[in-house]
Amino acid sequence: MNILKKLFATVRETTANAQGGTGMYLYVKCGRCGTPLQIRVDKRHDFLPNFSTGGYTLHKDIMDGKCFRLMHAEIHYDAAYHVLSQELSGGEFITEAEYHALTSDEEA
Ligand SMILES: [Zn+2]
């Protein structure tokens, strides 16, 4: 189950490094158990140039640590990394504020 270890390592790394120059965060919620997740993506590794729009496409597999549901995000960006459209199978996108509200509820 190396892929699980790798995913959890990525989640931990997210909390350690704040906003890096090439890092961006995605916030999602599992569609089955509702676990909120913060996912760090790296512009150097995760973004593929989209030659038809001049922007970028991000494909990211995301697994939550509670029910281990696999979600798949597909996000289209323009050349300045603004989101043009986004889809998430198996869950839904949330905002950073929603993520923090959900995680603080859990700890309370
Ligand atoms: Zn889940």
CSV table of C-alpha atoms and ligand atoms in Angstrom, one decimal:
chain,number,residue,atom,x,y,z
A,1,MET,CA,0.0,0.0,0.0
A,2,ASN,CA,2.8,2.4,-0.9
A,3,ILE,CA,0.4,4.8,-2.6
A,4,LEU,CA,-1.5,5.4,0.7
A,5,LYS,CA,1.8,6.2,2.5
A,6,LYS,CA,2.7,8.6,-0.3
A,7,LEU,CA,-0.7,10.3,-0.1
A,8,PHE,CA,-0.5,10.7,3.7
A,9,ALA,CA,3.1,12.0,3.4
A,10,THR,CA,1.8,14.6,0.9
A,11,VAL,CA,-0.9,15.7,3.4
A,12,ARG,CA,1.6,16.1,6.2
A,13,GLU,CA,4.0,18.0,4.0
A,14,THR,CA,1.1,20.4,3.2
A,15,THR,CA,0.8,21.5,6.8
A,16,ALA,CA,4.6,21.9,7.2
A,17,ASN,CA,5.3,24.1,4.1
A,18,ALA,CA,3.2,27.2,3.8
A,19,GLN,CA,2.6,28.7,0.4
A,20,GLY,CA,5.6,27.8,-1.7
A,21,GLY,CA,6.3,29.6,-5.0
A,22,THR,CA,5.1,26.8,-7.1
A,23,GLY,CA,2.6,25.2,-4.7
A,24,MET,CA,-1.1,25.7,-4.7
A,25,TYR,CA,-3.8,24.2,-2.6
A,26,LEU,CA,-7.0,22.5,-3.5
A,27,TYR,CA,-9.8,22.1,-0.9
A,28,VAL,CA,-12.3,19.2,-1.4
A,29,LYS,CA,-14.8,17.3,0.6
A,30,CYS,CA,-15.3,13.5,0.3
A,31,GLY,CA,-18.7,12.8,-1.2
A,32,ARG,CA,-19.2,9.7,0.9
A,33,CYS,CA,-18.0,10.5,4.5
A,34,GLY,CA,-17.7,14.3,4.2
A,35,THR,CA,-14.1,14.5,5.3
A,36,PRO,CA,-12.5,17.8,4.3
A,37,LEU,CA,-9.1,17.6,2.6
A,38,GLN,CA,-6.4,20.1,1.7
A,39,ILE,CA,-4.3,19.0,-1.2
A,40,ARG,CA,-1.1,20.6,-2.3
A,41,VAL,CA,-0.4,20.6,-6.0
A,42,ASP,CA,2.8,21.8,-7.6
A,43,LYS,CA,2.8,23.8,-10.8
A,44,ARG,CA,6.1,22.2,-11.9
A,45,HIS,CA,4.8,18.6,-11.6
A,46,ASP,CA,1.0,18.5,-11.6
A,47,PHE,CA,0.1,21.0,-14.3
A,48,LEU,CA,0.0,20.0,-18.0
A,49,PRO,CA,0.1,22.7,-20.7
A,50,ASN,CA,-3.1,22.8,-22.6
A,51,PHE,CA,-2.3,23.8,-26.1
A,52,SER,CA,-5.8,24.5,-27.2
A,53,THR,CA,-6.4,27.2,-24.5
A,54,GLY,CA,-2.8,28.4,-23.8
A,55,GLY,CA,-3.5,27.5,-20.1
A,56,TYR,CA,-3.0,24.4,-18.0
A,57,THR,CA,-4.9,21.3,-17.0
A,58,LEU,CA,-4.5,19.6,-13.7
A,59,HIS,CA,-5.5,16.0,-13.1
A,60,LYS,CA,-5.2,14.9,-9.5
A,61,ASP,CA,-6.2,11.7,-7.7
A,62,ILE,CA,-7.2,12.4,-4.1
A,63,MET,CA,-8.0,9.9,-1.4
A,64,ASP,CA,-9.4,10.7,2.0
A,65,GLY,CA,-7.9,9.1,5.1
A,66,LYS,CA,-11.3,8.1,6.6
A,67,CYS,CA,-13.2,5.9,4.1
A,68,PHE,CA,-10.4,5.8,1.4
A,69,ARG,CA,-12.6,6.8,-1.3
A,70,LEU,CA,-10.7,7.8,-4.4
A,71,MET,CA,-11.7,11.1,-6.0
A,72,HIS,CA,-10.4,12.5,-9.2
A,73,ALA,CA,-10.1,16.2,-9.8
A,74,GLU,CA,-9.8,17.8,-13.2
A,75,ILE,CA,-9.3,21.5,-13.3
A,76,HIS,CA,-8.7,23.8,-16.3
A,77,TYR,CA,-6.7,27.0,-15.7
A,78,ASP,CA,-5.8,29.9,-18.0
A,79,ALA,CA,-2.2,31.0,-18.5
A,80,ALA,CA,-2.3,33.0,-15.3
A,81,TYR,CA,-3.5,30.0,-13.2
A,82,HIS,CA,-7.0,31.3,-12.8
A,83,VAL,CA,-9.6,28.5,-12.7
A,84,LEU,CA,-11.7,28.3,-15.8
A,85,SER,CA,-13.6,25.1,-14.9
A,86,GLN,CA,-13.3,22.4,-12.4
A,87,GLU,CA,-14.8,18.9,-11.9
A,88,LEU,CA,-14.4,16.5,-9.0
A,89,SER,CA,-15.7,12.9,-9.3
A,90,GLY,CA,-16.5,11.4,-5.9
A,91,GLY,CA,-16.6,14.6,-3.9
A,92,GLU,CA,-17.1,18.3,-4.1
A,93,PHE,CA,-14.8,21.4,-4.1
A,94,ILE,CA,-15.0,23.6,-1.0
A,95,THR,CA,-13.4,26.9,-0.2
A,96,GLU,CA,-10.4,27.4,2.0
A,97,ALA,CA,-12.7,29.1,4.6
A,98,GLU,CA,-15.1,26.1,4.5
A,99,TYR,CA,-12.2,23.7,4.9
A,100,HIS,CA,-11.0,25.5,8.1
A,101,ALA,CA,-14.6,25.7,9.5
A,102,LEU,CA,-15.0,22.0,8.9
A,103,THR,CA,-11.7,21.0,10.4
A,104,SER,CA,-12.1,23.2,13.5
A,105,ASP,CA,-15.6,21.7,14.1
A,106,GLU,CA,-14.0,18.3,14.2
A,107,GLU,CA,-11.4,19.2,16.8
A,108,ALA,CA,-13.9,21.0,19.0
B,1,ZN,ZN,-14.5,9.6,2.6
